[in-house]
Amino acid sequence: MVTMKQPATPKAIIHQKFGSKACYQVEEVADAAENLCPGLAIPQQTKIQYRCVLKLPDLTVSSGTFSRKKDAEQSAAQIAVEKLGIEANEQIPTPEGAFDELIARLNILFTDEFLLSTHPLVGHLRVALKREGSLFGLVPISAIAICDSKVNSMCKLIDSRAESDPSLLLSLISKAAKASTSLSTRENGFLIQRQNPVLPEAMEVLVSSQIGASNNVEIEVVRIPVCLNEEVKRFQINVPEDGYYLDVIAKYLEARDSSHILASRTIGKASSEMRFYFTAPQCLFSSSAKDVVGATDFEVAVNKRASYISGQTIYGDAILANIGYTWRSSNLLYEDVSLCTYYRILLGQLPDGYYKLSREAVLTAELPSSYSRATWRGSVPKDLLSLFCRNHRLYQPVFSVQKVASSQSNNTNSDNTYLLRCEVRILSRREELLIVCSFPDTYRKEADAIQNSAMKVLNWFKVYFTQLYLLEDELHPFGIAPGECFKLYPKAILEEFSLWTSIFAKSFCNYLKPKRVLENGVVLLDIEGLDSGVIPTVGSVTSVSYEVWLVREGEEGKRYLVEKNEEFEFEVGSGAVIYPMELCVTQLSLDQSAKFTVGPPPREVILAATHTAPSDISKIPLQNCWLEYAVKVLRVAAPMEERMETALFSPPLSKQRVEFAVRHINQSHALSLVDFGCGSGSLLDSLLDHNTCLEKLVGVDISVRSLTRAAKVLHQKLSKNCPMRACLRSAVLYDGSIMDFDARLYNFDIGTCLEVIEHMEEEQAQQFGDIALSKFCPKILIVSTPNYEYNPILQRSSLPNKEEDPEEKEKPGPCKFRNHDHKFEWTRGQFEKWANDLATKHGYGVEFSGVGGSGDEPGFASQIAVFKRGLSSKEGSNGSIGPGSFCSPYELVWEWCGGNKERGD
Ligand code: SAH
Ligand code: MG
């Protein structure tokens, strides 16, 4: 467990006071030079600066910029401590004491000195003093509730329900105002004024300064009707010069005046003044002086949507507006709240919503399925999970990092004495457990352990959100590998999300279900531009530009741009974009472009995506619409593994693996070859350039995306006159798992399985060995995998400027393995044991070799085992299996038959 024991820091003071209600959001302040160097595969190192926004229940502050996140957080906490005037270990008053303090605070708010401060309430006081007639000098108490955090904290101490019930809050303030001897009240305490007149000097300063906006203000707001069937709509409100915005809002809500308006806490983006405004129920004004009443005391029609978003009880129709006086400026500040803003708030409630928003790619980005420090873009998993919890008003996630002795790890790793793993706990606001999970994965860096665990929890929530209608006994650790401890508390979980389920789940459930629209087969795209040969393969960081248009059937001429990115970077194969986008991009090469279309997501999501002309788009019925994507590949950075290999070896390691296979093909006069885990077809493609006597080429992989790419390159090469075309009779690509036997691949002359087994769990690698040698029974099987002992050499070669970088720890460095998709990397000893055991078991001989380096200590970069079927193992040693027994789970993806017949479905 990581313990925190520094009560003196500002963060600690804030924690002591607010606990999980304090939300720190650290944003990276983009450096203008933060860019990929065109032509260079490696991102330029730039200095990233951080700014922290600290959001407390009634105060939001923002730090300056710092080069360390920690400093930004402490600075924000310091500012908050100063603004709130908190001292460490301040005595927490009793409810009675708090009531006296509340009265004292109200008195202060109406003094001459206060009028000359920069407090946001001053704006309201000035308006009051400029009012004419009976309202002169009167301030609505909701203005006090909106502006003064001290008043808010006192009310919560008197009655903790004041936090979630604005009407109770107002009731308490009005009671205190009535009890004060220096204030007088009207409207049952809902309008307050001071009894002594303002000193003329103070009055002069106030009246001469400007109060409202400098001229008429038109601002866009959103109305959320109490009735769920009524649509959320936008409209404009007009605040006249020197007018009072609360009066204006009252008018639109058909309330008498500002004294009848209640406001929620601030919503959404930190530092905004966005709040829900709604009408106070009549009974608040008629309750007797002694009573303190809240929403629970009377029958009200709760506005479920607004209540859910704000976490407070809001009733009747509500207006979402961003307007108010702030610390920053004594003038009225305001910002439009568009439908887009509202739908972005909703989107932010989804487990992957903030990821999409942080990437400004609502219609394109997807939450990646795994975390890798080097290739991750957008907000990191830990922050996403914190935001998700915050938005659903759960307790902040608790990460506990534990040390594990490194001897338990599979890899010899002499420079570290221990590794780290992370447990995550998700608790409700009332600190009841919802989820406890501990993952067995270990990391060298604490940040990696935390990010990876947060990632898994987020992905669990993502699956859960597609099935919110599940019952208590149907909740499971979906998608969590066995062996990982993932404990759920179903009852508490269902309770926490019940309101979301009842209001929003319908629109979003289906949307979150993974859609593999272009599932099987080769997608034919109209590709523009010449094939540059530089292709985005799995693991490469690829940069694209794209536009998304909403097109309506029969109205193709009239199209709406709904999303656009000049430059969007993602790692191919990590699930970081919608599936059709990935399929498209992997068929393109650098500088090429293409278009594809998909059915539209729910209206809420389209409206969240679009900044432009939302009023138009919100009116289009979406039944006969589709989204058209136009994509161009701008840059392709080879995967880290490939970069390391290319930096060190010439010819590149991948080429050396092909040469190795060709030597064995020629020596053995093989006629048929199956490539297990053929990926994008790099081996099959290179073989076509060699003179071998192969007649039959087959590739199998589970990644349709890779197979699509493979089909494209093989098709291109076979339509030209490549050396192998003469003797080749057929080339076939299958979609299937090499863990399953398919009789069509039985008894081939040669099988290859290059750099595949490390992508499976170790147990599966074991099973694949058994299946390959006992069922597929190739005469020769060539298996290659990285040699873990060689990694230090590779990693050194790819990090030439290590000394120049004192903050190496903070920078994205190489991951534990060469490629973060690797489940393991074996030492020579581990690999040889695996291969020897298999060979003995299945009657094969095995020899070890490799490519990359001389083969002396510490061995080859890529280690290779060549299995040869022995005499003892007769063809198809297992009589029940053979070409005769029909067992063909693989799906044909693409086929080429000598001559020029070709099929792809
Ligand atoms: N052999 C190729 C690709 C190596 S990358 C080359 O050398 O370039 C590893 C590949 O193994 C990926 O394409 C992945 O989809 C595939 N793979 C992983 N598990 C698999 C399985 N169970 N069945 C089939 N393919 C698998
Ligand atoms: Mg690999």
PDB file of C-alpha atoms in Angstrom, residues 92-229:
ATOM      1  CA  ILE A  92     -14.921  21.412  12.484  1.00  0.00           C
ATOM      2  CA  PRO A  93     -17.835  23.227  14.118  1.00  0.00           C
ATOM      3  CA  THR A  94     -20.919  21.508  15.475  1.00  0.00           C
ATOM      4  CA  PRO A  95     -24.218  22.056  13.608  1.00  0.00           C
ATOM      5  CA  GLU A  96     -25.209  24.722  16.155  1.00  0.00           C
ATOM      6  CA  GLY A  97     -21.822  26.412  15.842  1.00  0.00           C
ATOM      7  CA  ALA A  98     -22.153  26.200  12.078  1.00  0.00           C
ATOM      8  CA  PHE A  99     -25.488  27.996  12.180  1.00  0.00           C
ATOM      9  CA  ASP A 100     -23.913  30.871  14.121  1.00  0.00           C
ATOM     10  CA  GLU A 101     -21.043  30.951  11.673  1.00  0.00           C
ATOM     11  CA  LEU A 102     -23.505  30.999   8.798  1.00  0.00           C
ATOM     12  CA  ILE A 103     -25.201  34.072  10.237  1.00  0.00           C
ATOM     13  CA  ALA A 104     -21.804  35.700  10.780  1.00  0.00           C
ATOM     14  CA  ARG A 105     -20.811  34.953   7.217  1.00  0.00           C
ATOM     15  CA  LEU A 106     -24.031  36.425   5.823  1.00  0.00           C
ATOM     16  CA  ASN A 107     -23.398  39.589   7.825  1.00  0.00           C
ATOM     17  CA  ILE A 108     -19.904  39.865   6.346  1.00  0.00           C
ATOM     18  CA  LEU A 109     -21.292  39.512   2.829  1.00  0.00           C
ATOM     19  CA  PHE A 110     -23.294  42.683   3.340  1.00  0.00           C
ATOM     20  CA  THR A 111     -20.555  44.955   4.687  1.00  0.00           C
ATOM     21  CA  ASP A 112     -18.978  47.928   2.894  1.00  0.00           C
ATOM     22  CA  GLU A 113     -15.544  46.257   2.861  1.00  0.00           C
ATOM     23  CA  PHE A 114     -17.004  43.219   1.189  1.00  0.00           C
ATOM     24  CA  LEU A 115     -18.548  45.347  -1.563  1.00  0.00           C
ATOM     25  CA  LEU A 116     -15.057  46.439  -2.557  1.00  0.00           C
ATOM     26  CA  SER A 117     -13.660  42.904  -2.802  1.00  0.00           C
ATOM     27  CA  THR A 118     -13.432  40.732  -5.930  1.00  0.00           C
ATOM     28  CA  HIS A 119     -15.873  38.134  -4.599  1.00  0.00           C
ATOM     29  CA  PRO A 120     -18.290  36.935  -7.307  1.00  0.00           C
ATOM     30  CA  LEU A 121     -21.247  37.924  -5.129  1.00  0.00           C
ATOM     31  CA  VAL A 122     -20.264  41.582  -5.562  1.00  0.00           C
ATOM     32  CA  GLY A 123     -21.731  41.531  -9.075  1.00  0.00           C
ATOM     33  CA  HIS A 124     -25.118  40.563  -7.641  1.00  0.00           C
ATOM     34  CA  LEU A 125     -24.871  43.159  -4.876  1.00  0.00           C
ATOM     35  CA  ARG A 126     -24.153  45.866  -7.426  1.00  0.00           C
ATOM     36  CA  VAL A 127     -27.166  44.927  -9.500  1.00  0.00           C
ATOM     37  CA  ALA A 128     -29.281  45.090  -6.344  1.00  0.00           C
ATOM     38  CA  LEU A 129     -28.004  48.558  -5.553  1.00  0.00           C
ATOM     39  CA  LYS A 130     -28.812  49.756  -9.034  1.00  0.00           C
ATOM     40  CA  ARG A 131     -32.325  48.435  -8.917  1.00  0.00           C
ATOM     41  CA  GLU A 132     -35.104  50.886  -8.659  1.00  0.00           C
ATOM     42  CA  GLY A 133     -38.295  50.773  -6.671  1.00  0.00           C
ATOM     43  CA  SER A 134     -39.220  48.089  -4.207  1.00  0.00           C
ATOM     44  CA  LEU A 135     -36.430  45.722  -5.179  1.00  0.00           C
ATOM     45  CA  PHE A 136     -33.659  48.231  -4.379  1.00  0.00           C
ATOM     46  CA  GLY A 137     -30.820  46.600  -2.453  1.00  0.00           C
ATOM     47  CA  LEU A 138     -32.460  43.176  -2.367  1.00  0.00           C
ATOM     48  CA  VAL A 139     -30.356  40.139  -3.266  1.00  0.00           C
ATOM     49  CA  PRO A 140     -31.925  36.740  -3.946  1.00  0.00           C
ATOM     50  CA  ILE A 141     -30.464  34.119  -1.650  1.00  0.00           C
ATOM     51  CA  SER A 142     -29.813  31.783  -4.550  1.00  0.00           C
ATOM     52  CA  ALA A 143     -27.139  34.291  -5.607  1.00  0.00           C
ATOM     53  CA  ILE A 144     -25.470  33.729  -2.244  1.00  0.00           C
ATOM     54  CA  ALA A 145     -25.785  29.966  -2.600  1.00  0.00           C
ATOM     55  CA  ILE A 146     -24.244  30.169  -6.068  1.00  0.00           C
ATOM     56  CA  CYS A 147     -21.340  32.405  -5.103  1.00  0.00           C
ATOM     57  CA  ASP A 148     -20.151  31.751  -1.595  1.00  0.00           C
ATOM     58  CA  SER A 149     -18.457  28.481  -0.785  1.00  0.00           C
ATOM     59  CA  LYS A 150     -18.196  29.261   2.909  1.00  0.00           C
ATOM     60  CA  VAL A 151     -21.981  29.600   3.136  1.00  0.00           C
ATOM     61  CA  ASN A 152     -22.280  26.287   1.332  1.00  0.00           C
ATOM     62  CA  SER A 153     -19.922  24.469   3.661  1.00  0.00           C
ATOM     63  CA  MET A 154     -21.695  25.814   6.745  1.00  0.00           C
ATOM     64  CA  CYS A 155     -25.055  24.672   5.422  1.00  0.00           C
ATOM     65  CA  LYS A 156     -23.689  21.203   4.808  1.00  0.00           C
ATOM     66  CA  LEU A 157     -22.418  21.050   8.362  1.00  0.00           C
ATOM     67  CA  ILE A 158     -25.839  21.993   9.639  1.00  0.00           C
ATOM     68  CA  ASP A 159     -27.564  19.422   7.438  1.00  0.00           C
ATOM     69  CA  SER A 160     -25.562  17.151   5.173  1.00  0.00           C
ATOM     70  CA  ARG A 161     -28.506  16.781   2.774  1.00  0.00           C
ATOM     71  CA  ALA A 162     -27.968  20.393   1.708  1.00  0.00           C
ATOM     72  CA  GLU A 163     -25.304  19.067  -0.595  1.00  0.00           C
ATOM     73  CA  SER A 164     -27.736  17.238  -2.829  1.00  0.00           C
ATOM     74  CA  ASP A 165     -30.803  19.396  -2.311  1.00  0.00           C
ATOM     75  CA  PRO A 166     -30.633  23.045  -3.422  1.00  0.00           C
ATOM     76  CA  SER A 167     -34.014  23.863  -1.896  1.00  0.00           C
ATOM     77  CA  LEU A 168     -32.851  22.737   1.520  1.00  0.00           C
ATOM     78  CA  LEU A 169     -29.741  24.848   1.091  1.00  0.00           C
ATOM     79  CA  LEU A 170     -31.857  27.898   0.384  1.00  0.00           C
ATOM     80  CA  SER A 171     -34.146  27.141   3.269  1.00  0.00           C
ATOM     81  CA  LEU A 172     -31.161  27.108   5.622  1.00  0.00           C
ATOM     82  CA  ILE A 173     -29.770  30.381   4.315  1.00  0.00           C
ATOM     83  CA  SER A 174     -33.148  32.059   4.608  1.00  0.00           C
ATOM     84  CA  LYS A 175     -33.493  30.853   8.178  1.00  0.00           C
ATOM     85  CA  ALA A 176     -30.066  32.291   9.023  1.00  0.00           C
ATOM     86  CA  ALA A 177     -30.887  35.563   7.287  1.00  0.00           C
ATOM     87  CA  LYS A 178     -34.046  35.885   9.315  1.00  0.00           C
ATOM     88  CA  ALA A 179     -32.060  35.246  12.486  1.00  0.00           C
ATOM     89  CA  SER A 180     -29.474  37.905  11.676  1.00  0.00           C
ATOM     90  CA  THR A 181     -29.972  41.251  13.336  1.00  0.00           C
ATOM     91  CA  SER A 182     -28.113  43.278  10.748  1.00  0.00           C
ATOM     92  CA  LEU A 183     -30.067  41.934   7.776  1.00  0.00           C
ATOM     93  CA  SER A 184     -33.660  42.217   6.788  1.00  0.00           C
ATOM     94  CA  THR A 185     -35.535  39.832   4.532  1.00  0.00           C
ATOM     95  CA  ARG A 186     -38.515  39.684   2.224  1.00  0.00           C
ATOM     96  CA  GLU A 187     -40.395  36.897   0.504  1.00  0.00           C
ATOM     97  CA  ASN A 188     -40.077  34.603   3.476  1.00  0.00           C
ATOM     98  CA  GLY A 189     -36.354  35.163   3.565  1.00  0.00           C
ATOM     99  CA  PHE A 190     -35.692  34.652  -0.126  1.00  0.00           C
ATOM    100  CA  LEU A 191     -34.613  38.235  -0.691  1.00  0.00           C
ATOM    101  CA  ILE A 192     -32.035  39.749   1.640  1.00  0.00           C
ATOM    102  CA  GLN A 193     -30.826  43.265   2.183  1.00  0.00           C
ATOM    103  CA  ARG A 194     -28.728  45.033   4.748  1.00  0.00           C
ATOM    104  CA  GLN A 195     -30.311  47.323   7.257  1.00  0.00           C
ATOM    105  CA  ASN A 196     -27.671  50.061   7.280  1.00  0.00           C
ATOM    106  CA  PRO A 197     -27.347  52.055   4.126  1.00  0.00           C
ATOM    107  CA  VAL A 198     -24.199  51.615   2.048  1.00  0.00           C
ATOM    108  CA  LEU A 199     -21.548  54.286   2.740  1.00  0.00           C
ATOM    109  CA  PRO A 200     -21.599  56.932   0.016  1.00  0.00           C
ATOM    110  CA  GLU A 201     -17.922  56.301  -0.845  1.00  0.00           C
ATOM    111  CA  ALA A 202     -18.560  52.622  -1.472  1.00  0.00           C
ATOM    112  CA  MET A 203     -21.714  53.438  -3.382  1.00  0.00           C
ATOM    113  CA  GLU A 204     -19.813  55.767  -5.678  1.00  0.00           C
ATOM    114  CA  VAL A 205     -17.233  53.171  -6.621  1.00  0.00           C
ATOM    115  CA  LEU A 206     -19.967  50.661  -7.299  1.00  0.00           C
ATOM    116  CA  VAL A 207     -22.251  52.770  -9.353  1.00  0.00           C
ATOM    117  CA  SER A 208     -19.454  54.128 -11.499  1.00  0.00           C
ATOM    118  CA  SER A 209     -18.220  50.636 -12.349  1.00  0.00           C
ATOM    119  CA  GLN A 210     -19.938  48.604 -14.895  1.00  0.00           C
ATOM    120  CA  ILE A 211     -22.070  45.749 -13.743  1.00  0.00           C
ATOM    121  CA  GLY A 212     -23.854  43.784 -16.393  1.00  0.00           C
ATOM    122  CA  ALA A 213     -22.664  43.163 -19.866  1.00  0.00           C
ATOM    123  CA  SER A 214     -21.610  46.213 -21.856  1.00  0.00           C
ATOM    124  CA  ASN A 215     -24.523  45.771 -24.185  1.00  0.00           C
ATOM    125  CA  ASN A 216     -27.374  43.408 -24.789  1.00  0.00           C
ATOM    126  CA  VAL A 217     -26.243  39.821 -24.480  1.00  0.00           C
ATOM    127  CA  GLU A 218     -27.689  36.999 -26.502  1.00  0.00           C
ATOM    128  CA  ILE A 219     -26.749  33.660 -25.055  1.00  0.00           C
ATOM    129  CA  GLU A 220     -27.628  30.178 -26.037  1.00  0.00           C
ATOM    130  CA  VAL A 221     -29.040  27.917 -23.343  1.00  0.00           C
ATOM    131  CA  VAL A 222     -30.596  24.467 -23.279  1.00  0.00           C
ATOM    132  CA  ARG A 223     -33.943  23.577 -21.798  1.00  0.00           C
ATOM    133  CA  ILE A 224     -34.401  20.154 -20.217  1.00  0.00           C
ATOM    134  CA  PRO A 225     -38.119  19.501 -19.788  1.00  0.00           C
ATOM    135  CA  VAL A 226     -39.203  17.577 -16.737  1.00  0.00           C
ATOM    136  CA  CYS A 227     -41.118  15.174 -18.956  1.00  0.00           C
ATOM    137  CA  LEU A 228     -38.775  12.519 -20.338  1.00  0.00           C
ATOM    138  CA  ASN A 229     -40.674  12.270 -23.595  1.00  0.00           C
TER     139      ASN A 229
END
